């Protein structure tokens, strides 16, 4: 439970901003705003929108092939239960969304904006789902794509891919690991090998991933993170 303390949020957020400041990879002004009001929070709760990452080199496998400039708008909301129960999911309200703008950039400027969106949802249990709904799952699409002309592209809301929940720290780690080529951006390897960065990520893992992955332990007693909830395809 200590990993959820505001002391660690303040300490880790301050250190992360210090570590990434030299790389100039995005607009993290909202994180500085959050850092400035940590002491006024009741608990480890926050709402972040439009934390922006910039990428100016092609991401392999993207279509159209000529895309070479990207902006990733990261939104993350964490609201926790007032009373901690080690056998229940501590997250009361949750949002994790990546809205991505991509361009074919030339010396004459940026071309048409191509949009993409991924969000990591928390399944709210109500009636029996029509399709598999892992407790937390990645889901392509979202409101960011509403009203767009899809042309010849078919977009499906399924499958929902199981994934543990992520806060900003794990989200940051996810973004630099999946969208920034370590060959093109040396800071990725430098950051991952930095001891202080590792401490921050490991503490976030302890908060959110350790209870989740215990679902695969035969001695698990968690009521929300059970193997049938986080990975419903698994037949007991």
mmCIF file of C-alpha atoms in Angstrom:
data_model
loop_
_atom_site.group_PDB
_atom_site.id
_atom_site.type_symbol
_atom_site.label_atom_id
_atom_site.label_comp_id
_atom_site.label_asym_id
_atom_site.label_seq_id
_atom_site.Cartn_x
_atom_site.Cartn_y
_atom_site.Cartn_z
ATOM 1 C CA UNK A 1 0.000 0.000 0.000
ATOM 2 C CA UNK A 2 2.974 2.302 0.616
ATOM 3 C CA UNK A 3 3.601 2.470 -3.145
ATOM 4 C CA UNK A 4 0.259 4.332 -3.459
ATOM 5 C CA UNK A 5 1.357 7.178 -1.170
ATOM 6 C CA UNK A 6 1.410 10.789 -2.376
ATOM 7 C CA UNK A 7 5.008 10.970 -1.218
ATOM 8 C CA UNK A 8 6.006 8.507 -3.915
ATOM 9 C CA UNK A 9 3.801 10.183 -6.550
ATOM 10 C CA UNK A 10 5.561 13.489 -5.864
ATOM 11 C CA UNK A 11 9.012 11.893 -5.725
ATOM 12 C CA UNK A 12 8.609 9.748 -8.851
ATOM 13 C CA UNK A 13 6.907 12.424 -10.936
ATOM 14 C CA UNK A 14 9.579 14.978 -10.045
ATOM 15 C CA UNK A 15 12.388 12.548 -10.879
ATOM 16 C CA UNK A 16 10.798 11.407 -14.151
ATOM 17 C CA UNK A 17 10.396 14.998 -15.343
ATOM 18 C CA UNK A 18 14.010 15.657 -14.420
ATOM 19 C CA UNK A 19 15.179 12.590 -16.363
ATOM 20 C CA UNK A 20 13.224 13.282 -19.557
ATOM 21 C CA UNK A 21 13.671 17.060 -19.645
ATOM 22 C CA UNK A 22 16.915 16.857 -21.646
ATOM 23 C CA UNK A 23 15.354 14.767 -24.422
ATOM 24 C CA UNK A 24 12.638 17.240 -25.489
ATOM 25 C CA UNK A 25 10.297 14.555 -26.805
ATOM 26 C CA UNK A 26 6.961 16.140 -26.023
ATOM 27 C CA UNK A 27 4.810 18.627 -24.160
ATOM 28 C CA UNK A 28 4.594 17.549 -20.514
ATOM 29 C CA UNK A 29 3.254 20.816 -19.091
ATOM 30 C CA UNK A 30 0.267 19.012 -17.542
ATOM 31 C CA UNK A 31 2.652 16.844 -15.553
ATOM 32 C CA UNK A 32 4.326 19.935 -14.118
ATOM 33 C CA UNK A 33 0.839 21.228 -13.237
ATOM 34 C CA UNK A 34 0.066 17.926 -11.494
ATOM 35 C CA UNK A 35 3.354 18.059 -9.608
ATOM 36 C CA UNK A 36 2.484 21.538 -8.371
ATOM 37 C CA UNK A 37 -0.791 20.405 -6.799
ATOM 38 C CA UNK A 38 0.183 16.974 -5.439
ATOM 39 C CA UNK A 39 0.122 18.243 -1.854
ATOM 40 C CA UNK A 40 -3.524 19.302 -2.208
ATOM 41 C CA UNK A 41 -4.702 15.860 -3.370
ATOM 42 C CA UNK A 42 -6.645 13.509 -1.089
ATOM 43 C CA UNK A 43 -4.960 10.442 -2.580
ATOM 44 C CA UNK A 44 -3.160 9.156 -5.637
ATOM 45 C CA UNK A 45 -5.786 10.488 -8.033
ATOM 46 C CA UNK A 46 -5.417 12.611 -11.145
ATOM 47 C CA UNK A 47 -6.832 13.407 -14.575
ATOM 48 C CA UNK A 48 -4.418 14.059 -17.429
ATOM 49 C CA UNK A 49 -5.372 14.990 -21.000
ATOM 50 C CA UNK A 50 -3.245 15.864 -24.001
ATOM 51 C CA UNK A 51 0.130 14.933 -22.630
ATOM 52 C CA UNK A 52 1.841 15.056 -26.024
ATOM 53 C CA UNK A 53 4.677 12.967 -27.446
ATOM 54 C CA UNK A 54 6.403 14.018 -30.686
ATOM 55 C CA UNK A 55 7.994 11.611 -33.155
ATOM 56 C CA UNK A 56 9.701 12.895 -36.316
ATOM 57 C CA UNK A 57 10.902 9.618 -37.814
ATOM 58 C CA UNK A 58 8.935 6.855 -39.510
ATOM 59 C CA UNK A 59 7.441 4.110 -37.338
ATOM 60 C CA UNK A 60 7.962 0.775 -39.095
ATOM 61 C CA UNK A 61 4.782 -0.936 -40.270
ATOM 62 C CA UNK A 62 2.568 2.151 -40.418
ATOM 63 C CA UNK A 63 0.248 2.693 -43.374
ATOM 64 C CA UNK A 64 0.416 4.806 -45.516
ATOM 65 C CA UNK A 65 4.097 3.901 -45.840
ATOM 66 C CA UNK A 66 5.124 7.527 -46.276
ATOM 67 C CA UNK A 67 4.002 8.616 -42.808
ATOM 68 C CA UNK A 68 6.978 10.122 -41.002
ATOM 69 C CA UNK A 69 5.663 12.546 -38.377
ATOM 70 C CA UNK A 70 3.461 11.732 -35.402
ATOM 71 C CA UNK A 71 1.837 13.295 -32.375
ATOM 72 C CA UNK A 72 0.594 11.008 -29.595
ATOM 73 C CA UNK A 73 -1.947 12.585 -27.251
ATOM 74 C CA UNK A 74 -1.988 10.614 -23.999
ATOM 75 C CA UNK A 75 -4.969 10.803 -21.642
ATOM 76 C CA UNK A 76 -4.943 9.065 -18.270
ATOM 77 C CA UNK A 77 -7.331 9.219 -15.317
ATOM 78 C CA UNK A 78 -6.839 7.385 -12.033
ATOM 79 C CA UNK A 79 -9.392 7.593 -9.211
ATOM 80 C CA UNK A 80 -9.046 5.132 -6.339
ATOM 81 C CA UNK A 81 -11.383 3.671 -3.764
ATOM 82 C CA UNK A 82 -11.395 5.475 -0.406
ATOM 83 C CA UNK A 83 -10.814 2.245 1.490
ATOM 84 C CA UNK A 84 -8.093 -0.160 0.416
ATOM 85 C CA UNK A 85 -9.048 -3.838 0.191
ATOM 86 C CA UNK A 86 -6.128 -6.064 -0.877
ATOM 87 C CA UNK A 87 -8.589 -8.546 -2.399
ATOM 88 C CA UNK A 88 -10.319 -6.024 -4.659
ATOM 89 C CA UNK A 89 -9.327 -3.753 -7.539
ATOM 90 C CA UNK A 90 -8.300 -0.430 -5.986
ATOM 91 C CA UNK A 91 -9.133 1.597 -9.125
ATOM 92 C CA UNK A 92 -12.600 3.138 -8.913
ATOM 93 C CA UNK A 93 -12.483 5.149 -12.128
ATOM 94 C CA UNK A 94 -9.997 4.652 -14.942
ATOM 95 C CA UNK A 95 -9.115 6.024 -18.377
ATOM 96 C CA UNK A 96 -6.142 5.336 -20.617
ATOM 97 C CA UNK A 97 -6.274 6.563 -24.208
ATOM 98 C CA UNK A 98 -3.750 7.172 -26.977
ATOM 99 C CA UNK A 99 -4.987 9.471 -29.750
ATOM 100 C CA UNK A 100 -2.475 9.520 -32.595
ATOM 101 C CA UNK A 101 -2.139 12.060 -35.413
ATOM 102 C CA UNK A 102 0.147 11.010 -38.278
ATOM 103 C CA UNK A 103 1.425 13.040 -41.230
ATOM 104 C CA UNK A 104 3.433 12.745 -44.415
ATOM 105 C CA UNK A 105 5.769 15.646 -43.785
ATOM 106 C CA UNK A 106 7.880 17.242 -46.531
ATOM 107 C CA UNK A 107 9.842 20.464 -46.912
ATOM 108 C CA UNK A 108 6.553 22.036 -48.032
ATOM 109 C CA UNK A 109 4.854 21.221 -44.736
ATOM 110 C CA UNK A 110 2.634 18.527 -43.234
ATOM 111 C CA UNK A 111 0.097 16.761 -45.422
ATOM 112 C CA UNK A 112 -3.238 15.194 -44.531
ATOM 113 C CA UNK A 113 -3.729 14.147 -40.928
ATOM 114 C CA UNK A 114 -4.297 10.413 -40.437
ATOM 115 C CA UNK A 115 -5.857 9.511 -37.097
ATOM 116 C CA UNK A 116 -5.568 6.446 -34.910
ATOM 117 C CA UNK A 117 -6.755 5.662 -31.413
ATOM 118 C CA UNK A 118 -6.186 2.950 -28.817
ATOM 119 C CA UNK A 119 -7.656 2.811 -25.352
ATOM 120 C CA UNK A 120 -7.115 0.544 -22.381
ATOM 121 C CA UNK A 121 -10.523 -0.046 -20.836
ATOM 122 C CA UNK A 122 -11.714 -1.338 -17.516
ATOM 123 C CA UNK A 123 -14.683 -3.671 -17.955
ATOM 124 C CA UNK A 124 -17.658 -2.705 -15.810
ATOM 125 C CA UNK A 125 -19.646 -5.809 -14.947
ATOM 126 C CA UNK A 126 -23.374 -5.583 -15.608
ATOM 127 C CA UNK A 127 -25.158 -8.035 -17.876
ATOM 128 C CA UNK A 128 -23.429 -11.020 -19.468
ATOM 129 C CA UNK A 129 -21.129 -9.643 -22.231
ATOM 130 C CA UNK A 130 -21.780 -10.679 -25.848
ATOM 131 C CA UNK A 131 -18.041 -11.010 -26.467
ATOM 132 C CA UNK A 132 -15.097 -11.722 -24.181
ATOM 133 C CA UNK A 133 -14.387 -8.790 -21.888
ATOM 134 C CA UNK A 134 -11.115 -9.183 -19.967
ATOM 135 C CA UNK A 135 -11.135 -7.021 -16.831
ATOM 136 C CA UNK A 136 -8.636 -4.649 -18.472
ATOM 137 C CA UNK A 137 -8.204 -4.772 -22.233
ATOM 138 C CA UNK A 138 -6.757 -2.806 -25.125
ATOM 139 C CA UNK A 139 -9.378 -1.789 -27.630
ATOM 140 C CA UNK A 140 -8.815 -0.156 -31.021
ATOM 141 C CA UNK A 141 -10.824 2.942 -31.799
ATOM 142 C CA UNK A 142 -12.686 5.411 -29.643
ATOM 143 C CA UNK A 143 -14.471 8.747 -29.780
ATOM 144 C CA UNK A 144 -11.421 10.276 -31.462
ATOM 145 C CA UNK A 145 -12.332 8.393 -34.665
ATOM 146 C CA UNK A 146 -16.055 9.227 -34.672
ATOM 147 C CA UNK A 147 -17.275 10.858 -37.876
ATOM 148 C CA UNK A 148 -14.129 10.143 -39.879
ATOM 149 C CA UNK A 149 -14.285 8.807 -43.441
ATOM 150 C CA UNK A 150 -12.791 5.338 -43.190
ATOM 151 C CA UNK A 151 -12.544 4.877 -46.966
ATOM 152 C CA UNK A 152 -11.782 1.257 -47.731
ATOM 153 C CA UNK A 153 -10.606 0.478 -44.189
ATOM 154 C CA UNK A 154 -12.670 -1.871 -42.053
ATOM 155 C CA UNK A 155 -12.479 -1.095 -38.336
ATOM 156 C CA UNK A 156 -13.545 -3.646 -35.728
ATOM 157 C CA UNK A 157 -14.141 -3.033 -32.034
ATOM 158 C CA UNK A 158 -12.939 -6.579 -31.374
ATOM 159 C CA UNK A 159 -10.801 -8.256 -30.243
ATOM 160 C CA UNK A 160 -10.283 -6.847 -26.779
ATOM 161 C CA UNK A 161 -6.720 -7.685 -25.887
ATOM 162 C CA UNK A 162 -5.974 -8.402 -22.196
ATOM 163 C CA UNK A 163 -3.475 -6.061 -20.609
ATOM 164 C CA UNK A 164 -2.853 -4.934 -17.028
ATOM 165 C CA UNK A 165 -3.856 -1.370 -16.077
ATOM 166 C CA UNK A 166 -1.313 1.415 -16.417
ATOM 167 C CA UNK A 167 -0.820 4.763 -14.716
ATOM 168 C CA UNK A 168 1.156 7.624 -16.254
ATOM 169 C CA UNK A 169 4.528 6.086 -15.391
ATOM 170 C CA UNK A 170 3.715 2.744 -16.999
ATOM 171 C CA UNK A 171 1.989 4.567 -19.855
ATOM 172 C CA UNK A 172 5.113 6.611 -20.511
ATOM 173 C CA UNK A 173 7.168 3.414 -20.446
ATOM 174 C CA UNK A 174 4.685 1.782 -22.843
ATOM 175 C CA UNK A 175 4.821 4.679 -25.322
ATOM 176 C CA UNK A 176 8.597 5.000 -25.538
ATOM 177 C CA UNK A 177 8.912 1.197 -25.815
ATOM 178 C CA UNK A 178 6.373 0.822 -28.635
ATOM 179 C CA UNK A 179 6.562 4.025 -30.675
ATOM 180 C CA UNK A 180 10.170 5.236 -30.386
ATOM 181 C CA UNK A 181 12.737 3.095 -32.221
ATOM 182 C CA UNK A 182 15.718 2.482 -29.937
ATOM 183 C CA UNK A 183 17.947 2.668 -33.031
ATOM 184 C CA UNK A 184 16.626 6.076 -34.052
ATOM 185 C CA UNK A 185 16.207 7.457 -30.523
ATOM 186 C CA UNK A 186 19.181 6.624 -28.234
ATOM 187 C CA UNK A 187 17.376 8.119 -25.221
ATOM 188 C CA UNK A 188 15.144 5.021 -25.035
ATOM 189 C CA UNK A 189 18.032 2.714 -24.125
ATOM 190 C CA UNK A 190 19.648 5.368 -21.902
ATOM 191 C CA UNK A 191 16.455 5.863 -19.938
ATOM 192 C CA UNK A 192 15.694 2.164 -19.526
ATOM 193 C CA UNK A 193 19.198 1.565 -18.187
ATOM 194 C CA UNK A 194 18.949 4.458 -15.733
ATOM 195 C CA UNK A 195 18.647 3.122 -12.162
ATOM 196 C CA UNK A 196 16.357 5.920 -10.955
ATOM 197 C CA UNK A 197 14.034 5.375 -13.925
ATOM 198 C CA UNK A 198 13.931 1.640 -13.162
ATOM 199 C CA UNK A 199 12.968 2.369 -9.535
ATOM 200 C CA UNK A 200 10.055 4.543 -10.713
ATOM 201 C CA UNK A 201 8.757 1.907 -13.140
ATOM 202 C CA UNK A 202 9.184 -0.956 -10.669
ATOM 203 C CA UNK A 203 7.203 0.944 -8.031
ATOM 204 C CA UNK A 204 4.397 1.530 -10.557
ATOM 205 C CA UNK A 205 4.502 -2.177 -11.415
ATOM 206 C CA UNK A 206 4.128 -2.989 -7.741
ATOM 207 C CA UNK A 207 1.039 -0.760 -7.553
ATOM 208 C CA UNK A 208 -0.790 -2.014 -10.617
ATOM 209 C CA UNK A 209 0.810 -5.104 -12.118
ATOM 210 C CA UNK A 210 1.751 -7.257 -9.149
ATOM 211 C CA UNK A 211 -1.893 -7.779 -7.996
ATOM 212 C CA UNK A 212 -2.950 -8.331 -11.631
ATOM 213 C CA UNK A 213 -0.404 -11.044 -12.428
ATOM 214 C CA UNK A 214 -1.063 -12.834 -9.150
ATOM 215 C CA UNK A 215 -4.250 -14.025 -10.862
ATOM 216 C CA UNK A 216 -2.127 -16.754 -12.435
ATOM 217 C CA UNK A 217 -0.951 -17.954 -9.014
ATOM 218 C CA UNK A 218 -2.842 -20.994 -7.680
ATOM 219 C CA UNK A 219 -2.858 -19.394 -4.206
ATOM 220 C CA UNK A 220 -4.471 -16.173 -5.443
ATOM 221 C CA UNK A 221 -7.360 -14.864 -3.275
ATOM 222 C CA UNK A 222 -8.052 -11.605 -5.142
ATOM 223 C CA UNK A 223 -11.751 -11.173 -5.954
ATOM 224 C CA UNK A 224 -11.365 -8.897 -9.000
ATOM 225 C CA UNK A 225 -8.107 -10.117 -10.516
ATOM 226 C CA UNK A 226 -8.922 -13.756 -11.173
ATOM 227 C CA UNK A 227 -7.705 -15.695 -14.178
ATOM 228 C CA UNK A 228 -11.234 -16.034 -15.577
ATOM 229 C CA UNK A 229 -11.765 -12.266 -15.366
ATOM 230 C CA UNK A 230 -8.449 -10.994 -16.703
ATOM 231 C CA UNK A 231 -8.163 -13.742 -19.348
ATOM 232 C CA UNK A 232 -11.668 -15.118 -20.007
ATOM 233 C CA UNK A 233 -10.508 -17.278 -22.915
ATOM 234 C CA UNK A 234 -8.779 -19.516 -20.384
ATOM 235 C CA UNK A 235 -10.892 -22.566 -19.503
ATOM 236 C CA UNK A 236 -10.492 -23.746 -15.927
#
